[in-house]
mmCIF file with all atom_site columns, C-alpha atoms in Angstrom:
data_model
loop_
_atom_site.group_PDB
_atom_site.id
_atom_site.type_symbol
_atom_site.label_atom_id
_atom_site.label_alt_id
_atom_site.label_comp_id
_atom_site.label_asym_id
_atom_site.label_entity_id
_atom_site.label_seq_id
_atom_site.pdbx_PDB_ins_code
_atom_site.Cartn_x
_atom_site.Cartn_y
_atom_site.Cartn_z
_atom_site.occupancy
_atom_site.B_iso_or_equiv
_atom_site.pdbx_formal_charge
_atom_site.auth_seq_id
_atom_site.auth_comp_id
_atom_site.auth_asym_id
_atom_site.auth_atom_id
_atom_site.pdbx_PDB_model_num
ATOM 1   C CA . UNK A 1 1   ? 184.065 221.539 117.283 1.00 0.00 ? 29  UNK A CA 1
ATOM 2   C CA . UNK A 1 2   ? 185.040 225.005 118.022 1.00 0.00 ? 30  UNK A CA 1
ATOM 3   C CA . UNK A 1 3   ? 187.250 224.198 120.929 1.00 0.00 ? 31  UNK A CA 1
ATOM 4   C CA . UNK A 1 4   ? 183.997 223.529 122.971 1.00 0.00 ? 32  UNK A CA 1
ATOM 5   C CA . UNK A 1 5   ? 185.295 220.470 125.556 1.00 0.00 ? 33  UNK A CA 1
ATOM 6   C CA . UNK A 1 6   ? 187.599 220.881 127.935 1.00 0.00 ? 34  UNK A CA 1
ATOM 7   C CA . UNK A 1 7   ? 189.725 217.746 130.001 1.00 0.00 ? 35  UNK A CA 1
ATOM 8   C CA . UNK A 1 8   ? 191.209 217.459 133.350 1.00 0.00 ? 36  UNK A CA 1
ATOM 9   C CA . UNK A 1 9   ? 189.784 217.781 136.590 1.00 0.00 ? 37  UNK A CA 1
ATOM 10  C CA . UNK A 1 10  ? 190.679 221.480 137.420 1.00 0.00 ? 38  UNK A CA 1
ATOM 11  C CA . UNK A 1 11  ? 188.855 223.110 134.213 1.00 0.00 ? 39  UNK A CA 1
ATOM 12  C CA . UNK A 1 12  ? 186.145 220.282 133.884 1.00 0.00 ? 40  UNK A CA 1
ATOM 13  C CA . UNK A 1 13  ? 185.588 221.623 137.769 1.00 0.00 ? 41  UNK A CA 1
ATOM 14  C CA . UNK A 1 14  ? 185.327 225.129 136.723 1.00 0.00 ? 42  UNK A CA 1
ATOM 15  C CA . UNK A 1 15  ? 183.296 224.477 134.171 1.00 0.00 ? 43  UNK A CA 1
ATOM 16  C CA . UNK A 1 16  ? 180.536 222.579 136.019 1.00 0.00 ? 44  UNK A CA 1
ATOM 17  C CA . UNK A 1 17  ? 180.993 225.027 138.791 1.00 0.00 ? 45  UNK A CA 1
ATOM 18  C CA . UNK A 1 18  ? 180.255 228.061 136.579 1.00 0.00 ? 46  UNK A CA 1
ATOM 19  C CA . UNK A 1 19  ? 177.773 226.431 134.428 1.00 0.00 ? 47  UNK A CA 1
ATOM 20  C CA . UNK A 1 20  ? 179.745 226.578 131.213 1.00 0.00 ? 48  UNK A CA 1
ATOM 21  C CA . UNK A 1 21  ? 179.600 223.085 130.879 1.00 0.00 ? 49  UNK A CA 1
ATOM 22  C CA . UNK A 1 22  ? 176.534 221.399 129.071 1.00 0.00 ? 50  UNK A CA 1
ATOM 23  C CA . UNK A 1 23  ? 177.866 217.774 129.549 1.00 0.00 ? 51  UNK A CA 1
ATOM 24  C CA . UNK A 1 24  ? 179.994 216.106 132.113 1.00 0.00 ? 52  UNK A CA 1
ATOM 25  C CA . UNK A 1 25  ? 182.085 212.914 130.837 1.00 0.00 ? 53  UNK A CA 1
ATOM 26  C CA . UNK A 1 26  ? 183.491 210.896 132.935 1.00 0.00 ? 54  UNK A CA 1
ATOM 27  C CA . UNK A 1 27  ? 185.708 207.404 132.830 1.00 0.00 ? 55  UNK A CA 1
ATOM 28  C CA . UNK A 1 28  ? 184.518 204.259 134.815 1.00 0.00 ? 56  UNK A CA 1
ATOM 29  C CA . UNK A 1 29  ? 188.160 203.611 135.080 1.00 0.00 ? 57  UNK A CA 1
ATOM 30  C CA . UNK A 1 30  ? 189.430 206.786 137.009 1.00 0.00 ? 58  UNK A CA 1
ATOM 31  C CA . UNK A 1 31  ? 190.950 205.845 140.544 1.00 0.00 ? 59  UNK A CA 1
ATOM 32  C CA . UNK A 1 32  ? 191.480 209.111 141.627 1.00 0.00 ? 60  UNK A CA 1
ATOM 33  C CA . UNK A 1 33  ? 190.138 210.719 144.935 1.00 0.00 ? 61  UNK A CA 1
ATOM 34  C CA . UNK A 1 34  ? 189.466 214.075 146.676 1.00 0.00 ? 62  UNK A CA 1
ATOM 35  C CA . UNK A 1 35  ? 190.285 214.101 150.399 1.00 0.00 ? 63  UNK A CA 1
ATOM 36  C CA . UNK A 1 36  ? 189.651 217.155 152.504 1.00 0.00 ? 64  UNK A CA 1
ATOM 37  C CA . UNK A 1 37  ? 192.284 218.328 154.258 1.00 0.00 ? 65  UNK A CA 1
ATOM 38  C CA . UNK A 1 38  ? 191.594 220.046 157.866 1.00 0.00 ? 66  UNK A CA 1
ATOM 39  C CA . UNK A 1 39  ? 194.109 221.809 159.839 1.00 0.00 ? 67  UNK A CA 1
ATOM 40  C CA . UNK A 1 40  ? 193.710 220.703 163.033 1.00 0.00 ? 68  UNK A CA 1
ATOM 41  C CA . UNK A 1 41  ? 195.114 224.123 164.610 1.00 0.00 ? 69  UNK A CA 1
ATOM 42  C CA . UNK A 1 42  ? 193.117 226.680 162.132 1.00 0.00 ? 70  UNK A CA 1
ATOM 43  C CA . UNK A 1 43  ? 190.516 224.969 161.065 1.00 0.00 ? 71  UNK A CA 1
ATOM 44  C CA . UNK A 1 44  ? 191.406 226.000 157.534 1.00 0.00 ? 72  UNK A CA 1
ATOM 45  C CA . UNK A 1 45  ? 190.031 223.062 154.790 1.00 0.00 ? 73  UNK A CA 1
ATOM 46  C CA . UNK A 1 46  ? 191.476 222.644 151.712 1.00 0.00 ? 74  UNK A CA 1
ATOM 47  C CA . UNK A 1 47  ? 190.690 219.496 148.978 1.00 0.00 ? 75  UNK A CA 1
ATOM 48  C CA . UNK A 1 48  ? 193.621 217.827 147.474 1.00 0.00 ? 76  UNK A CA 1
ATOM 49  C CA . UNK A 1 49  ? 193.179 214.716 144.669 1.00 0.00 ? 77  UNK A CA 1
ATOM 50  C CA . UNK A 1 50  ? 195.621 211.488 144.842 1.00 0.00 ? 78  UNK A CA 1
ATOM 51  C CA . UNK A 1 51  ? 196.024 208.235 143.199 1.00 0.00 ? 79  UNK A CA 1
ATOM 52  C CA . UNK A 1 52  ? 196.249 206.068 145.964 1.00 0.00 ? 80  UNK A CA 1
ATOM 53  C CA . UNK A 1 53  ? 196.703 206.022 150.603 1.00 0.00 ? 81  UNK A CA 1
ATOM 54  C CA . UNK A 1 54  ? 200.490 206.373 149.966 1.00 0.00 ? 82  UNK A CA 1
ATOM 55  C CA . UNK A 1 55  ? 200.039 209.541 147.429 1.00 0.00 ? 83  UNK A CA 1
ATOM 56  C CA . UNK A 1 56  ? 197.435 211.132 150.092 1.00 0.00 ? 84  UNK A CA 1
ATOM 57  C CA . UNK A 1 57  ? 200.149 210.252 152.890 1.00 0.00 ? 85  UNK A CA 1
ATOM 58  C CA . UNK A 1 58  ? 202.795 211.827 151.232 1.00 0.00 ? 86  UNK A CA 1
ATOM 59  C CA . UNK A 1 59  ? 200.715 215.348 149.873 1.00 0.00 ? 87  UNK A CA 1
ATOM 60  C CA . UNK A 1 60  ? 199.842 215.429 154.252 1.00 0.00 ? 88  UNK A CA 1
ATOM 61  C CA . UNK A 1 61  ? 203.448 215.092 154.241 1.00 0.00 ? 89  UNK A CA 1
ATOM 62  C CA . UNK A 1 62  ? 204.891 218.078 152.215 1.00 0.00 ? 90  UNK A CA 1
ATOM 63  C CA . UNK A 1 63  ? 201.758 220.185 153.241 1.00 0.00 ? 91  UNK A CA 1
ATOM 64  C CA . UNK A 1 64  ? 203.462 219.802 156.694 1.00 0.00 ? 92  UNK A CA 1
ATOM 65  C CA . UNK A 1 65  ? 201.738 221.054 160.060 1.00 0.00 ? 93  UNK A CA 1
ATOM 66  C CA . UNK A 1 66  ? 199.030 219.265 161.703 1.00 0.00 ? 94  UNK A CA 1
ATOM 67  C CA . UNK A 1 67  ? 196.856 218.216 158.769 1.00 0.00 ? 95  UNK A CA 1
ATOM 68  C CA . UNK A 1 68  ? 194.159 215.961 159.288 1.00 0.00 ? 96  UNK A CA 1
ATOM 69  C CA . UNK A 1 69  ? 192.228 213.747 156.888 1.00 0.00 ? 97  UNK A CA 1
ATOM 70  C CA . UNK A 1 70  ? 188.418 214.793 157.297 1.00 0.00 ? 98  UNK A CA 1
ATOM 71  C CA . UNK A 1 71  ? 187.055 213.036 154.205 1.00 0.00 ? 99  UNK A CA 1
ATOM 72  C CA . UNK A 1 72  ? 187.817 210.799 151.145 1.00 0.00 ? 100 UNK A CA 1
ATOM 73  C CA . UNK A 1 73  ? 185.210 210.228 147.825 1.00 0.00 ? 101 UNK A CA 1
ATOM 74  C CA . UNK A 1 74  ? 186.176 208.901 144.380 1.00 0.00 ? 102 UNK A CA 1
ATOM 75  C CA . UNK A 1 75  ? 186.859 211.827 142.194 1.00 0.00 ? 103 UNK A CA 1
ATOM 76  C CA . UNK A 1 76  ? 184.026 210.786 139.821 1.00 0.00 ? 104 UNK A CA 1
ATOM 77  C CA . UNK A 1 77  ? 181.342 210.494 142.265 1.00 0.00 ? 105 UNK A CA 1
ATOM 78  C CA . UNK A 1 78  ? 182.414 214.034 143.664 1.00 0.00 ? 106 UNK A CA 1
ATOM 79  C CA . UNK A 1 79  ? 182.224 215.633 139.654 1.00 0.00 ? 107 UNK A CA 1
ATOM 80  C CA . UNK A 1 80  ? 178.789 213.776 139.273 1.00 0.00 ? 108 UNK A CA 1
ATOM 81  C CA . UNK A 1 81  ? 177.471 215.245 142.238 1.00 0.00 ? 109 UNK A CA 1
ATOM 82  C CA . UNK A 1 82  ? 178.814 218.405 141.056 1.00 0.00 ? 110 UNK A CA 1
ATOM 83  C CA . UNK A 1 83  ? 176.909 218.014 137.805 1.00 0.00 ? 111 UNK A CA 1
ATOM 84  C CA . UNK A 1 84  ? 173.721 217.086 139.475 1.00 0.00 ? 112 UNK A CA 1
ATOM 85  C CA . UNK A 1 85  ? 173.303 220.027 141.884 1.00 0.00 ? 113 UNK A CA 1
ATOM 86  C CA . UNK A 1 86  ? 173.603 222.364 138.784 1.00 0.00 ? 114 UNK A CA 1
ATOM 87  C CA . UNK A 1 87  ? 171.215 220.209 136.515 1.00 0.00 ? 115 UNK A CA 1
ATOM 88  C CA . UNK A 1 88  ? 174.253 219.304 134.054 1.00 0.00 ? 116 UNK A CA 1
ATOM 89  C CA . UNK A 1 89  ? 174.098 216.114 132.072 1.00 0.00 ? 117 UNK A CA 1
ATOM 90  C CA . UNK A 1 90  ? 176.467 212.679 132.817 1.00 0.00 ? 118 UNK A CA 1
ATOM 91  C CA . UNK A 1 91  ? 177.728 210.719 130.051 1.00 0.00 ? 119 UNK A CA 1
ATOM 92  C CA . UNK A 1 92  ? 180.108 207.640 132.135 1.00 0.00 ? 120 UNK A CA 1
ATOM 93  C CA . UNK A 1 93  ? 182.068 206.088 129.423 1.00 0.00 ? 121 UNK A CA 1
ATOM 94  C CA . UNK A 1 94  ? 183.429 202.497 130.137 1.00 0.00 ? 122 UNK A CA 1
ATOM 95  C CA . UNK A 1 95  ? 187.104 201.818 129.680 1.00 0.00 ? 123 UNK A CA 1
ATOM 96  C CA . UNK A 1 96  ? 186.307 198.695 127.936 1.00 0.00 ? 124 UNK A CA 1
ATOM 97  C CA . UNK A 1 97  ? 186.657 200.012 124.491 1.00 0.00 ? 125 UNK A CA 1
ATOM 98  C CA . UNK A 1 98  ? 188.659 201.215 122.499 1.00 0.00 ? 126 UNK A CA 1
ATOM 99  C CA . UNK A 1 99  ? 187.487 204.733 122.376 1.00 0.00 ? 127 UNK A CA 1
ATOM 100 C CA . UNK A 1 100 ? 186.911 204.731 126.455 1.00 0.00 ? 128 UNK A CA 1
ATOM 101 C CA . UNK A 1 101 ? 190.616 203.177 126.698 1.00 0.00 ? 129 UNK A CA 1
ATOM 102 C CA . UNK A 1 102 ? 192.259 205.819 124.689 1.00 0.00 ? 130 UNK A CA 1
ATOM 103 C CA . UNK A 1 103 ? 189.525 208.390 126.861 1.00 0.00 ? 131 UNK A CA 1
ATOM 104 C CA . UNK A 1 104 ? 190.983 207.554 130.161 1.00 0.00 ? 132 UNK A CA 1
ATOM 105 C CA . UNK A 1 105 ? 194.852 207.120 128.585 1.00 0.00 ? 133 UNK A CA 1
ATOM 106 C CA . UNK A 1 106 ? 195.215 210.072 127.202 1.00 0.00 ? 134 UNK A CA 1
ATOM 107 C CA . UNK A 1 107 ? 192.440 212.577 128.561 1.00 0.00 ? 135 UNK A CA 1
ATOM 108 C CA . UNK A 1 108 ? 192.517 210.699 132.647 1.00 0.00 ? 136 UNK A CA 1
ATOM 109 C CA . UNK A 1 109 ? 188.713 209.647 131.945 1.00 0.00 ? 137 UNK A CA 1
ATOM 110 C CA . UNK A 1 110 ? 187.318 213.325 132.805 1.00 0.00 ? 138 UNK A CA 1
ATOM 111 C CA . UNK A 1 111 ? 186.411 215.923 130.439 1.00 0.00 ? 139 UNK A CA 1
ATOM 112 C CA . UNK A 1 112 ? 182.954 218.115 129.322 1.00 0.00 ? 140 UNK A CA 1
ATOM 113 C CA . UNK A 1 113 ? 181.361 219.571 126.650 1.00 0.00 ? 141 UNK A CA 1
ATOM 114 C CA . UNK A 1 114 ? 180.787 223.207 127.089 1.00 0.00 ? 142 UNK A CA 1
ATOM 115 C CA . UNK A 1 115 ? 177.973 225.330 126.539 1.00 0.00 ? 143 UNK A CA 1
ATOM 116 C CA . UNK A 1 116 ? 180.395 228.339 125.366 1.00 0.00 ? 144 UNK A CA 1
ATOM 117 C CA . UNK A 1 117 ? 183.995 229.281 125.157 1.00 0.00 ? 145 UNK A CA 1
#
């Protein structure tokens, strides 16, 4: 109610980061992950989030330069953790009903309940 929840992984993120959120929810079902990036002549990281090896490959791709893959975790276990280290609560919500179905369809299985607007 109020417009307090939020969905996707870029404002879920924000909101666990900033500890607006009170609840994180996340899908069993999501296959997403977040790879860091490394470039191997800066050292600059930066974390991008495919579907699958031949989305990754292709994001290294179009990034262009010498990019290096340092590290790959499922998107939901990187949000828990997220949630964890600043004490917010996990609700994982199983795909397997109807409700979790339509969660992951038409939400992609991540959202949060927030604390405040």
């Amino acid at each position: 109610s109020d417009g307090l929840a939020t969905y996707g992984e870029t404002e879920v993120r924000k909101a666990l980061e900033t500890k607006q959120a009170s609840t994180l929810l996340v899908s069993e079902g999501v296959a997403y992950k977040r790879a860091k990036l490394v470039d191997t002549t800066t050292g600059e990281a930066q974390y991008i989030t495919t579907k699958s090896p031949f989305d990754l490959q292709e994001r290294i791709k179009s990034i262009g330069g010498t990019v290096r893959v340092e590290s790959e975790t499922p998107l939901v276990d990187d949000l828990i953790d997220l949630a964890e280290r600043q004490g917010i609560a996990i609700v994982i919500i199983s795909p397997d009903t109807a409700e979790g179905a339509q969660f992951l369809g038409s939400f992609y299985g991540i959202g949060a309940f927030l604390r405040y607007r």
